Coordinates of C-alpha atoms and ligand atoms in Angstrom, one line a residue:
M531 CA -4.8 -1.1 -9.0
C532 CA -4.7 0.8 -12.2
G533 CA -1.9 3.3 -12.9
I534 CA -2.1 6.5 -14.8
V535 CA 0.5 8.7 -16.5
G536 CA 0.2 11.7 -18.8
Y537 CA 2.8 13.9 -20.5
I538 CA 3.0 17.1 -22.4
G539 CA 6.4 18.6 -23.4
D540 CA 9.2 18.3 -25.8
R541 CA 10.2 14.7 -25.2
E542 CA 9.0 11.8 -27.2
C543 CA 5.8 11.1 -25.4
A544 CA 5.4 7.4 -25.9
D545 CA 8.8 6.8 -24.2
V546 CA 7.9 9.0 -21.2
L547 CA 4.6 7.2 -20.9
V548 CA 6.0 3.7 -21.0
D549 CA 8.8 4.6 -18.6
G550 CA 6.3 6.1 -16.2
L551 CA 4.0 3.1 -16.4
R552 CA 7.0 0.9 -15.5
K553 CA 7.3 2.9 -12.3
L554 CA 3.7 2.1 -11.6
E555 CA 4.0 -1.6 -12.4
Y556 CA 4.2 -2.3 -8.7
R557 CA 0.5 -1.3 -8.3
G558 CA -0.4 -4.5 -10.1
Y559 CA -1.9 -4.7 -13.6
D560 CA -2.9 -7.1 -16.4
S561 CA -2.8 -4.9 -19.5
A562 CA -1.5 -1.6 -20.6
G563 CA -1.9 1.1 -23.2
I564 CA -1.1 4.6 -24.4
A565 CA -2.8 7.3 -26.5
V566 CA -0.6 10.0 -28.2
F567 CA -1.4 13.0 -30.4
Q568 CA 0.3 12.3 -33.7
N569 CA -0.2 14.9 -36.4
G570 CA -3.4 16.1 -34.8
K571 CA -4.9 12.6 -34.4
I572 CA -5.2 10.5 -31.3
V573 CA -3.3 7.3 -31.9
V574 CA -4.0 4.4 -29.4
E575 CA -1.8 1.4 -28.8
K576 CA -2.8 -1.2 -26.2
S577 CA -2.2 -4.7 -25.2
K578 CA -3.1 -7.4 -22.7
G579 CA -0.3 -8.5 -20.4
K580 CA 2.9 -6.8 -19.3
L581 CA 4.4 -3.6 -20.7
D582 CA 6.8 -5.7 -22.7
N583 CA 3.8 -6.9 -24.8
L584 CA 2.8 -3.3 -25.4
E585 CA 6.4 -2.4 -26.4
E586 CA 6.5 -5.4 -28.8
K587 CA 3.2 -4.4 -30.3
M588 CA 4.4 -0.9 -30.8
A589 CA 7.7 -2.1 -32.3
K590 CA 5.5 -4.0 -34.9
D591 CA 2.8 -1.3 -35.5
G592 CA 5.2 1.6 -35.3
K593 CA 5.4 3.6 -32.0
P594 CA 3.1 6.6 -32.0
S595 CA 5.2 9.7 -32.2
G596 CA 4.2 13.0 -30.6
H597 CA 4.6 15.2 -27.5
C598 CA 1.3 14.9 -25.6
G599 CA -0.5 11.7 -24.4
I600 CA -1.8 9.5 -21.7
G601 CA -0.9 6.0 -20.5
H602 CA -2.5 3.4 -18.3
T603 CA -1.8 0.1 -16.6
R604 CA -5.1 -1.8 -16.0
W605 CA -6.1 -4.0 -13.1
A606 CA -9.3 -5.6 -14.4
T607 CA -12.5 -4.9 -12.6
H608 CA -15.2 -4.8 -15.4
G609 CA -14.3 -7.4 -18.0
E610 CA -11.4 -9.8 -18.4
P611 CA -7.9 -8.6 -19.2
S612 CA -7.9 -8.3 -23.0
D613 CA -6.7 -5.9 -25.7
I614 CA -10.2 -4.5 -26.1
N615 CA -10.8 -3.9 -22.4
S616 CA -7.4 -2.2 -22.0
H617 CA -7.3 1.6 -21.7
P618 CA -7.3 4.2 -23.2
H619 CA -10.9 4.1 -24.3
G620 CA -12.8 6.5 -26.5
N621 CA -13.1 7.4 -30.1
K622 CA -11.6 9.8 -32.6
R623 CA -12.7 12.8 -30.6
V624 CA -11.9 11.9 -27.1
S625 CA -9.6 9.4 -25.3
I626 CA -9.4 8.6 -21.6
V627 CA -7.6 6.5 -19.0
H628 CA -9.3 5.8 -15.7
N629 CA -8.5 4.5 -12.2
G630 CA -11.5 3.6 -10.1
I631 CA -15.0 2.2 -10.5
I632 CA -18.0 3.8 -12.0
E633 CA -21.0 2.6 -10.0
N634 CA -23.7 3.8 -12.4
Y635 CA -22.1 2.8 -15.6
K636 CA -24.9 0.5 -16.6
Q637 CA -27.5 3.3 -16.6
I638 CA -25.1 5.6 -18.5
K639 CA -24.4 2.9 -21.0
E640 CA -28.2 2.3 -21.6
F641 CA -28.7 6.0 -22.0
L642 CA -25.9 6.3 -24.5
I643 CA -27.0 3.2 -26.5
A644 CA -30.4 4.9 -26.7
Q645 CA -28.6 7.9 -28.2
G646 CA -27.0 5.6 -30.8
Y647 CA -23.6 4.9 -29.3
G648 CA -22.0 1.5 -29.7
F649 CA -19.6 -0.1 -27.3
E650 CA -16.6 -2.3 -27.9
S651 CA -15.5 -3.2 -24.4
E652 CA -17.0 -4.6 -21.2
T653 CA -15.5 -1.8 -19.2
D654 CA -17.2 0.9 -17.1
T655 CA -14.5 3.3 -18.4
E656 CA -15.7 3.2 -22.0
T657 CA -19.1 4.6 -20.9
V658 CA -17.4 7.7 -19.5
A659 CA -15.4 8.2 -22.7
K660 CA -18.6 8.0 -24.7
L661 CA -20.4 10.2 -22.2
L662 CA -17.7 12.9 -22.7
D663 CA -18.1 12.6 -26.4
Y664 CA -21.9 13.0 -26.0
Y665 CA -21.5 16.1 -23.9
Y666 CA -18.7 17.6 -25.9
D667 CA -19.7 21.0 -27.3
G668 CA -16.2 22.5 -28.0
N669 CA -15.6 23.4 -24.3
P670 CA -13.6 20.7 -22.5
I671 CA -14.1 22.1 -19.0
E672 CA -17.9 22.4 -19.4
T673 CA -17.9 18.9 -20.9
I674 CA -15.9 17.4 -18.0
G675 CA -18.1 19.2 -15.5
K676 CA -21.3 17.7 -17.0
M677 CA -19.6 14.3 -16.9
M678 CA -18.8 14.7 -13.2
D679 CA -22.4 15.6 -12.5
K680 CA -23.6 12.4 -14.1
V681 CA -21.0 9.9 -13.0
R682 CA -21.1 8.1 -9.5
G683 CA -18.2 6.2 -8.1
S684 CA -14.4 6.6 -7.7
Y685 CA -12.2 8.0 -10.4
A686 CA -9.0 9.6 -11.6
F687 CA -9.2 10.4 -15.3
G688 CA -6.6 11.5 -17.8
I689 CA -8.4 13.0 -20.8
M690 CA -7.5 14.1 -24.3
F691 CA -9.8 15.9 -26.7
R692 CA -8.8 15.8 -30.4
D693 CA -9.7 19.4 -30.9
F694 CA -7.1 20.4 -28.2
P695 CA -3.9 18.7 -29.2
D696 CA -1.8 21.0 -27.0
S697 CA -3.7 20.2 -23.8
L698 CA -4.2 17.4 -21.4
F699 CA -7.0 17.3 -18.9
A700 CA -7.3 15.5 -15.6
V701 CA -9.8 15.2 -12.8
R702 CA -10.3 12.9 -9.8
K703 CA -12.6 11.8 -7.1
E704 CA -11.4 9.3 -4.4
S705 CA -8.7 7.7 -6.7
P706 CA -5.3 9.4 -6.4
L707 CA -3.8 11.7 -9.0
I708 CA -1.0 14.2 -8.9
V709 CA 0.1 16.8 -11.4
G710 CA 3.9 17.0 -12.0
L711 CA 5.3 20.4 -12.7
G712 CA 8.4 20.5 -14.9
E713 CA 10.3 23.0 -17.0
N714 CA 8.3 23.3 -20.3
E715 CA 6.8 19.9 -19.6
N716 CA 4.1 18.7 -17.3
F717 CA 2.8 15.4 -16.1
I718 CA -0.1 13.6 -14.5
A719 CA 0.5 10.4 -12.5
S720 CA -1.1 8.1 -9.9
D721 CA 1.8 8.9 -7.6
V722 CA 5.1 10.7 -7.7
T723 CA 7.3 7.8 -8.8
P724 CA 6.9 8.4 -12.6
I725 CA 7.8 12.0 -12.4
L726 CA 10.8 11.9 -10.0
K727 CA 13.4 11.7 -12.8
Y728 CA 12.0 14.9 -14.4
T729 CA 10.8 17.0 -11.5
K730 CA 10.1 16.9 -7.8
N731 CA 7.4 19.6 -7.8
Y732 CA 3.8 18.6 -8.0
Y733 CA 0.2 19.6 -7.2
L734 CA -2.1 17.3 -5.3
L735 CA -5.4 17.4 -7.2
E736 CA -8.3 17.7 -4.9
P737 CA -11.6 15.9 -5.6
G738 CA -13.6 17.9 -8.2
E739 CA -10.7 20.0 -9.4
I740 CA -9.9 19.9 -13.1
A741 CA -6.3 20.3 -14.2
V742 CA -5.5 21.7 -17.6
L743 CA -1.9 20.9 -18.6
K744 CA -0.1 22.7 -21.4
R745 CA 3.6 22.5 -22.2
D746 CA 4.4 25.8 -20.5
G747 CA 2.0 25.7 -17.5
V748 CA -0.8 24.1 -15.6
K749 CA -4.1 25.6 -14.6
V750 CA -6.4 24.1 -12.1
V751 CA -10.0 25.1 -12.3
T752 CA -13.4 24.3 -10.9
P753 CA -16.1 22.8 -13.2
E754 CA -17.3 26.4 -13.4
N755 CA -13.9 27.4 -14.8
E756 CA -12.8 29.4 -11.9
E757 CA -9.1 29.2 -11.3
I758 CA -7.9 27.6 -8.1
E759 CA -4.6 28.6 -6.5
K760 CA -2.6 25.5 -5.7
E761 CA 0.2 24.9 -3.4
V762 CA 3.3 23.5 -5.0
L763 CA 4.5 20.4 -3.1
T764 CA 8.0 18.9 -3.3
A765 CA 8.6 15.2 -3.3
D766 CA 11.1 14.1 -0.7
W767 CA 11.7 10.7 -2.3
D768 CA 14.7 10.6 -4.6
V769 CA 14.9 8.9 -8.0
D770 CA 17.0 6.0 -6.6
A771 CA 14.3 5.1 -4.1
A772 CA 12.1 3.9 -7.0
E773 CA 14.9 1.8 -8.6
K774 CA 16.1 -1.6 -7.7
G775 CA 19.7 -0.4 -7.0
G776 CA 21.4 -3.6 -7.8
Y777 CA 19.0 -5.9 -5.9
A778 CA 17.3 -8.8 -7.8
H779 CA 13.9 -7.6 -6.6
F780 CA 12.4 -4.6 -5.0
M781 CA 11.3 -6.8 -2.1
L782 CA 14.8 -7.8 -1.3
K783 CA 15.9 -4.2 -1.5
E784 CA 13.1 -3.1 0.8
I785 CA 13.8 -5.8 3.3
N786 CA 17.4 -4.5 3.5
E787 CA 16.3 -0.9 3.8
Q788 CA 14.6 -1.5 7.1
P789 CA 17.3 -0.3 9.4
S790 CA 17.6 3.0 7.7
V791 CA 13.9 3.7 7.2
I792 CA 13.2 2.9 10.9
K793 CA 15.9 5.4 11.9
T794 CA 14.4 8.0 9.6
T795 CA 10.9 7.3 11.0
I796 CA 11.7 7.4 14.7
S797 CA 14.5 10.0 14.9
P798 CA 12.3 13.1 14.5
R799 CA 9.9 11.6 17.0
I800 CA 12.3 11.4 19.9
Q801 CA 13.3 14.4 22.0
D802 CA 15.5 14.2 25.1
G803 CA 15.2 10.5 25.0
M804 CA 11.4 10.5 25.2
P805 CA 8.8 9.8 22.5
Y806 CA 7.7 13.1 21.0
L807 CA 4.5 13.0 18.8
E808 CA 3.4 16.6 19.4
E809 CA 4.6 17.7 16.0
S810 CA 1.8 15.6 14.6
G811 CA -0.6 17.3 17.0
L812 CA -0.8 14.4 19.4
T813 CA -0.2 15.8 22.9
I814 CA 0.4 14.0 26.2
E815 CA -2.9 15.4 27.5
M816 CA -4.8 13.9 24.6
L817 CA -3.2 10.5 24.9
K818 CA -4.0 10.5 28.6
N819 CA -7.7 11.0 28.0
Y820 CA -8.7 8.5 25.3
R821 CA -11.0 5.9 26.8
R822 CA -10.6 3.2 24.2
I823 CA -8.4 2.7 21.1
F824 CA -9.4 1.0 17.8
I825 CA -6.9 0.1 15.2
V826 CA -8.4 -0.4 11.8
A827 CA -6.5 -1.5 8.7
C828 CA -6.1 -4.2 6.0
G829 CA -3.6 -6.9 5.4
T830 CA -0.1 -6.2 6.6
A831 CA -1.1 -2.9 8.1
M832 CA -3.7 -4.7 10.1
H833 CA -1.0 -7.1 11.3
A834 CA 1.1 -4.1 12.5
G835 CA -2.0 -3.1 14.4
L836 CA -2.2 -6.5 16.1
V837 CA 1.3 -6.1 17.4
G838 CA 0.3 -2.5 18.4
K839 CA -2.6 -3.9 20.4
Y840 CA -0.4 -6.3 22.4
I841 CA 2.2 -3.7 23.2
I842 CA -0.3 -0.8 24.0
E843 CA -2.4 -3.0 26.2
K844 CA 0.6 -4.5 27.9
L845 CA 2.4 -1.2 28.6
A846 CA -0.5 1.3 28.8
R847 CA -3.3 -0.9 30.2
I848 CA -5.9 0.5 27.9
E849 CA -8.3 -1.5 25.8
V850 CA -7.4 -1.8 22.2
T851 CA -9.6 -3.4 19.5
V852 CA -8.1 -4.3 16.2
D853 CA -10.4 -4.5 13.2
I854 CA -10.1 -5.5 9.6
A855 CA -11.3 -2.4 7.8
S856 CA -13.7 -4.3 5.5
E857 CA -15.4 -5.8 8.6
F858 CA -15.3 -2.6 10.7
R859 CA -17.2 -0.5 8.2
Y860 CA -20.2 -2.9 8.1
R861 CA -20.3 -4.1 11.7
D862 CA -21.9 -1.0 13.1
P863 CA -19.0 -0.6 15.6
L864 CA -19.5 0.8 19.1
I865 CA -17.3 3.9 18.7
E866 CA -18.0 7.3 20.1
E867 CA -16.5 10.6 21.1
G868 CA -13.6 10.0 23.5
D869 CA -12.3 7.0 21.5
L870 CA -9.2 7.1 19.4
V871 CA -9.4 5.3 16.0
I872 CA -6.1 4.6 14.4
L873 CA -6.0 3.9 10.7
V874 CA -2.9 2.3 9.4
S875 CA -2.1 2.3 5.7
Q876 CA 1.1 2.3 3.6
S877 CA -0.6 3.8 0.5
G878 CA -3.2 6.0 2.3
E879 CA -5.6 5.1 -0.4
T880 CA -7.1 1.7 0.6
A881 CA -10.8 1.9 0.0
D882 CA -12.0 0.0 3.1
T883 CA -9.6 1.8 5.4
Y884 CA -10.8 5.1 4.0
A885 CA -14.4 4.1 4.6
A886 CA -13.6 3.1 8.2
L887 CA -12.0 6.6 8.7
K888 CA -15.1 8.3 7.4
L889 CA -17.3 6.2 9.7
A890 CA -15.1 6.9 12.8
K891 CA -15.3 10.6 12.0
E892 CA -19.1 10.5 11.6
R893 CA -19.3 8.8 15.1
G894 CA -17.3 11.6 16.7
A895 CA -14.1 9.6 17.5
T896 CA -10.7 11.2 17.0
T897 CA -9.0 9.8 14.0
L898 CA -5.2 9.3 13.7
S899 CA -3.7 7.9 10.6
I900 CA -0.3 6.2 10.3
V901 CA 0.5 6.6 6.6
N902 CA 3.5 6.3 4.3
V903 CA 2.4 8.2 1.2
K904 CA 2.3 12.0 1.7
G905 CA -0.8 13.8 0.8
S906 CA -2.8 10.6 0.3
T907 CA -6.5 10.6 1.1
I908 CA -6.3 8.8 4.4
A909 CA -3.5 11.1 5.5
R910 CA -5.3 14.2 4.6
E911 CA -8.7 13.3 6.0
A912 CA -7.7 12.0 9.4
D913 CA -7.7 14.5 12.3
I914 CA -4.1 13.7 13.0
V915 CA -1.5 12.1 10.8
I916 CA 1.8 10.5 11.6
Y917 CA 3.8 9.8 8.5
T918 CA 6.1 6.8 8.3
H919 CA 9.2 7.5 6.3
A920 CA 9.7 4.3 4.4
G921 CA 10.1 5.9 1.0
P922 CA 8.3 4.3 -1.9
E923 CA 7.4 0.7 -1.3
I924 CA 7.3 -0.8 -4.7
S925 CA 7.1 -4.5 -4.0
V926 CA 3.5 -5.6 -3.6
A927 CA 4.5 -7.6 -0.5
S928 CA 4.9 -5.0 2.3
T929 CA 8.0 -5.3 4.3
K930 CA 9.6 -2.0 5.2
A931 CA 6.2 -0.3 5.6
Y932 CA 5.3 -3.0 8.2
S933 CA 8.5 -2.3 10.2
V934 CA 8.0 1.5 10.2
Q935 CA 4.3 1.0 11.2
L936 CA 5.5 -1.1 14.1
S937 CA 8.0 1.5 15.1
I938 CA 5.3 4.1 15.3
M939 CA 3.2 1.7 17.4
Y940 CA 6.0 1.4 19.8
L941 CA 6.4 5.2 20.2
L942 CA 2.6 5.4 20.7
A943 CA 2.6 2.6 23.3
F944 CA 5.5 4.2 25.2
E945 CA 4.0 7.6 25.2
I946 CA 0.4 6.5 26.1
A947 CA 1.8 4.3 28.9
Y948 CA 3.8 7.3 30.2
A949 CA 0.9 9.7 29.8
K950 CA -1.4 7.4 31.7
G951 CA 1.1 7.0 34.5
K952 CA 1.6 3.3 33.8
I953 CA 5.3 3.5 33.4
T954 CA 7.8 6.0 34.9
K955 CA 9.7 8.5 32.8
E956 CA 12.9 6.4 33.4
R957 CA 11.2 3.3 32.1
C958 CA 9.8 5.2 29.1
M959 CA 13.3 6.5 28.3
E960 CA 14.8 3.0 28.7
L961 CA 12.2 1.5 26.2
T962 CA 12.8 4.4 23.8
K963 CA 16.5 3.8 24.0
Q964 CA 16.0 0.2 23.1
L965 CA 13.9 1.2 20.1
V966 CA 16.7 3.5 18.9
E967 CA 19.0 0.5 19.0
I968 CA 16.7 -1.5 16.7
P969 CA 18.3 -0.4 13.4
D970 CA 21.7 -1.7 14.6
R971 CA 20.3 -5.0 15.9
L972 CA 18.4 -5.4 12.6
S973 CA 21.6 -5.1 10.6
E974 CA 22.8 -8.1 12.6
V975 CA 19.6 -10.0 11.6
L976 CA 19.9 -9.1 8.0
V977 CA 23.0 -11.2 7.7
L978 CA 20.9 -14.3 8.4
K979 CA 19.8 -14.4 4.7
E980 CA 21.7 -17.6 3.9
R981 CA 20.2 -19.4 6.8
C982 CA 16.7 -18.3 5.7
Q983 CA 17.6 -19.3 2.1
F984 CA 18.4 -22.8 3.3
I985 CA 15.1 -23.0 5.2
A986 CA 13.3 -21.8 2.2
S987 CA 14.8 -24.7 0.2
R988 CA 13.2 -27.1 2.7
L989 CA 9.8 -25.4 2.3
V990 CA 9.7 -25.0 -1.4
N991 CA 7.9 -28.3 -2.2
A992 CA 5.3 -28.0 0.6
D993 CA 1.7 -27.6 -0.3
S994 CA 0.8 -26.1 3.0
L995 CA 2.5 -24.7 6.0
L996 CA 1.7 -23.7 9.5
Y997 CA 3.0 -20.7 11.5
I998 CA 2.5 -20.9 15.3
G999 CA 3.2 -18.6 18.2
R1000 CA 1.8 -17.2 21.4
G1001 CA 1.1 -13.6 22.3
L1002 CA 3.2 -11.2 20.4
D1003 CA 4.7 -14.1 18.5
Y1004 CA 1.2 -15.1 17.3
A1005 CA 0.5 -11.5 16.1
L1006 CA 3.8 -11.6 14.3
S1007 CA 3.3 -15.0 12.8
M1008 CA 0.2 -13.8 11.0
E1009 CA 2.3 -11.5 9.0
G1010 CA 4.9 -14.2 8.3
S1011 CA 2.1 -16.4 7.0
L1012 CA 0.6 -13.7 4.8
K1013 CA 4.0 -12.9 3.3
L1014 CA 4.7 -16.5 2.4
K1015 CA 1.3 -17.2 0.8
E1016 CA 1.0 -14.0 -1.2
I1017 CA 4.3 -14.3 -3.0
S1018 CA 5.1 -18.1 -3.1
Y1019 CA 1.4 -19.3 -3.5
I1020 CA 2.0 -21.9 -0.8
H1021 CA -1.0 -22.2 1.4
S1022 CA -0.2 -21.2 5.0
E1023 CA -2.1 -20.5 8.1
S1024 CA -1.1 -18.8 11.3
Y1025 CA -2.3 -20.4 14.5
A1026 CA -2.2 -19.5 18.2
A1027 CA 0.1 -22.3 19.3
G1028 CA -2.1 -23.2 22.3
E1029 CA -5.2 -23.5 20.1
L1030 CA -3.7 -26.2 17.8
K1031 CA -5.0 -29.2 19.7
H1032 CA -8.6 -27.9 19.4
G1033 CA -8.8 -29.0 15.8
T1034 CA -5.9 -27.9 13.6
I1035 CA -3.3 -30.3 14.8
S1036 CA -5.2 -33.0 12.8
L1037 CA -3.7 -31.4 9.7
V1038 CA -0.2 -31.9 10.9
T1039 CA 1.8 -34.7 9.1
D1040 CA 5.3 -35.0 7.9
D1041 CA 4.1 -33.1 4.8
M1042 CA 3.2 -30.0 6.8
P1043 CA 6.2 -27.9 7.8
V1044 CA 5.8 -25.7 10.8
I1045 CA 7.4 -22.4 11.6
A1046 CA 7.3 -21.6 15.3
V1047 CA 7.9 -18.1 16.5
A1048 CA 9.1 -18.2 20.1
T1049 CA 10.7 -14.9 21.0
Q1050 CA 8.7 -14.3 24.2
S1051 CA 10.6 -15.5 27.2
D1052 CA 7.6 -15.9 29.5
L1053 CA 5.8 -18.1 26.9
L1054 CA 8.9 -20.0 25.6
E1055 CA 8.2 -23.2 27.6
K1056 CA 4.6 -23.3 26.5
T1057 CA 5.4 -22.7 22.9
I1058 CA 8.2 -25.3 23.0
S1059 CA 5.6 -27.8 24.3
N1060 CA 3.5 -27.1 21.2
V1061 CA 6.5 -27.5 19.0
K1062 CA 7.1 -30.9 20.5
E1063 CA 3.5 -31.8 19.8
V1064 CA 3.7 -31.0 16.1
K1065 CA 7.2 -32.6 15.8
A1066 CA 5.8 -35.8 17.4
R1067 CA 3.3 -35.9 14.5
G1068 CA 6.0 -35.7 11.9
A1069 CA 6.2 -32.0 11.2
K1070 CA 9.6 -30.5 10.3
V1071 CA 9.9 -27.5 12.6
T1072 CA 11.8 -24.2 12.2
V1073 CA 12.0 -22.3 15.5
I1074 CA 12.7 -18.5 15.5
C1075 CA 13.9 -17.5 18.9
K1076 CA 16.4 -15.4 20.9
E1077 CA 20.0 -16.4 20.9
D1078 CA 19.9 -17.1 24.6
A1079 CA 16.7 -19.3 24.5
E1080 CA 17.3 -22.6 26.1
I1081 CA 15.9 -25.1 23.7
G1082 CA 16.9 -28.7 23.6
K1083 CA 18.9 -29.7 20.6
D1084 CA 16.4 -32.2 19.2
V1085 CA 13.3 -29.9 19.7
A1086 CA 13.6 -28.1 16.3
N1087 CA 14.8 -29.3 12.9
H1088 CA 16.1 -25.8 12.2
L1089 CA 16.8 -22.8 14.4
I1090 CA 17.0 -19.1 13.6
T1091 CA 18.4 -17.2 16.5
L1092 CA 18.1 -13.5 17.0
P1093 CA 19.9 -10.9 19.0
V1094 CA 18.5 -10.6 22.5
M1095 CA 16.3 -7.7 23.3
E1096 CA 13.5 -7.1 25.7
D1097 CA 10.5 -9.4 24.7
V1098 CA 8.3 -6.5 23.8
L1099 CA 10.6 -5.3 21.1
M1100 CA 11.4 -8.7 19.6
P1101 CA 8.7 -8.5 16.8
M1102 CA 10.9 -5.8 15.2
L1103 CA 13.7 -8.3 14.8
A1104 CA 11.7 -11.5 14.2
A1105 CA 9.8 -10.0 11.2
V1106 CA 13.0 -10.1 9.1
P1107 CA 13.6 -13.9 8.9
M1108 CA 10.0 -14.4 8.0
Q1109 CA 10.2 -11.9 5.2
Y1110 CA 13.4 -13.5 4.0
I1111 CA 11.9 -17.0 4.1
A1112 CA 8.9 -15.9 2.1
Y1113 CA 11.2 -14.1 -0.4
Y1114 CA 13.6 -17.0 -1.0
T1115 CA 10.8 -19.5 -1.2
A1116 CA 9.1 -17.4 -3.9
V1117 CA 12.4 -17.0 -5.7
L1118 CA 13.1 -20.8 -5.6
K1119 CA 9.6 -21.4 -7.0
G1120 CA 10.2 -19.0 -9.8
C1121 CA 7.3 -16.7 -8.8
D1122 CA 7.0 -13.1 -9.8
V1123 CA 8.1 -11.8 -6.4
D1124 CA 7.4 -8.1 -6.8
Q1125 CA 4.1 -8.5 -8.6
P1126 CA 2.3 -11.6 -7.4
R1127 CA -0.6 -12.8 -9.4
N1128 CA -4.0 -11.2 -8.8
L1129 CA -2.7 -8.7 -6.3
A1130 CA -2.5 -4.9 -6.5
K1131 CA -0.3 -2.7 -4.3
S1132 CA -2.9 -0.2 -3.6
V1133 CA -6.4 -1.5 -3.2
T1134 CA -8.6 1.5 -4.1
V1135 CA -11.8 -0.6 -4.7
E1136 CA -13.9 -2.3 -2.1
Ligands
M6R1505 O1 -1.7 0.5 1.5 P1 -2.2 -0.3 2.7 O2 -1.2 -0.4 3.8 O3 -3.6 0.3 3.2 O4 -2.5 -1.7 2.1 C1 -3.2 -2.7 2.9 C2 -3.0 -4.1 2.4 O5 -3.5 -4.1 1.1 C3 -1.5 -4.4 2.3 O6 -0.9 -4.3 3.5 C4 -1.3 -5.8 1.8 O7 -1.8 -6.8 2.7 C5 0.2 -6.1 1.5 N1 0.5 -5.9 0.2 C6 0.6 -7.5 1.9 O8 2.0 -7.6 1.7

């Protein structure tokens, strides 16, 4: 989704803006632009495509020079990616950048056309820029307040008024925006990554608050111009976390970070060998009493929920329903007081997951969010939040966020099972101990990269691929399949292995490689029978299993074997080879691994 940065201070603004936009590239974008105050005028430069195009254009046109400005990476919603549709939008008096969607932009546009305004772009954003110009009466706060009254939808805006060359303005509703607080310089940004190299202090802007940034300070006010006291927050991500650190891609770096981020996520939640979630406000008593559990999320986060369902139901014997958030919000779900609704989200800003959260709250359920980004909307609005500590996940393809989401699912499952008397304290401690060992076991799995690279070389020419598994392996294979298709653009499907012969096996030929996940001992024989079925039809099969799995030599074409742990914990290990296979396949195909086409990291529109 779109990214916003803004700067006021002594540095050369265009450099700070472009550098900041590079930190936001991971969000996904198709064009970029900046506006800078230069000698009292607003100078705009924008270009379709990557930031390199913008830099080339500025090298030709002359880079705007000044100390106050706004920048934007656009992920097209209204109108194709083009120079004209790129942000900033506005005119000589006002310039804005926008993240979000203006629902009533057509009515506003008609109104403004009737007032004599002309429009260049197809965007919803340009209508807001012109609306601000229309309302402008010399008082920016009043003008922004009037605009907020008129505009419906989601937004984060960075705003410049020509008459105020020593000020930047920002406001948001639903789309994220933070205000970075430096020494004689201040920033706005869609998240903290662009500001980390200058400052770690920031404000979270609440919906409806207007920030006024000057070089030497920031004031946050209501639309009525009443000053609001804000809490200064400190980012706990360091600068290196948002850099590649010698890896070819962020995705590879993030795959390799998994042992350490899992440790950081689970360590504070274990006390005396037992899961301890009370610091988040989740007591044993509460966990004992929930009647049903719903897990609602999108994409990879939803897949983490599927693994959660299997383990919570298996260990705690409580019904768990997993929903895709975009379905949940419109299916009139049967939820009520006494239910626990768990929202899982890396970004904490996913529009459908947020809508599901609001619905669950309306219906009286307790809401628990498992979120990576501190202070994000879903984190703040859920009754209870458990933060994962993955650090910034820059690659669009989620890897480390998935693993830390899983690790929280395990702690929850163990604690609910214990709270409900389904496992003894000793068993709970034993399971927790095994979870603590996961980072070490994972380090052993990470060395399998050459093996996975070799398997990727066998998949790279396939048009389509099948992942199969049973039980937990099936839940896990869904994530493997998503990972492969989103970054390598090879079509793939994940299928319950036992369901193949009810239709899908007709697709299997020697052109259709199959990856079978077979880590569950009690289902091994069954899955291997399914592997034999597809192999008999010509498929080249890769089997991912435990080191001690007894599998005949000729059953699989390729084997990836994993350290032996209890079945229930195997998804934590088996995720890695699937991430590697997706990664190396995409690399071999020459794909843009970290920023796959059409995708955005944080999906803040429906
Ligand atoms: O930020 P979220 O976890 O809410 O995002 C949900 C999905 O958009 C996300 O997991 C997506 O499926 C991944 N980028 C896939 O790798």
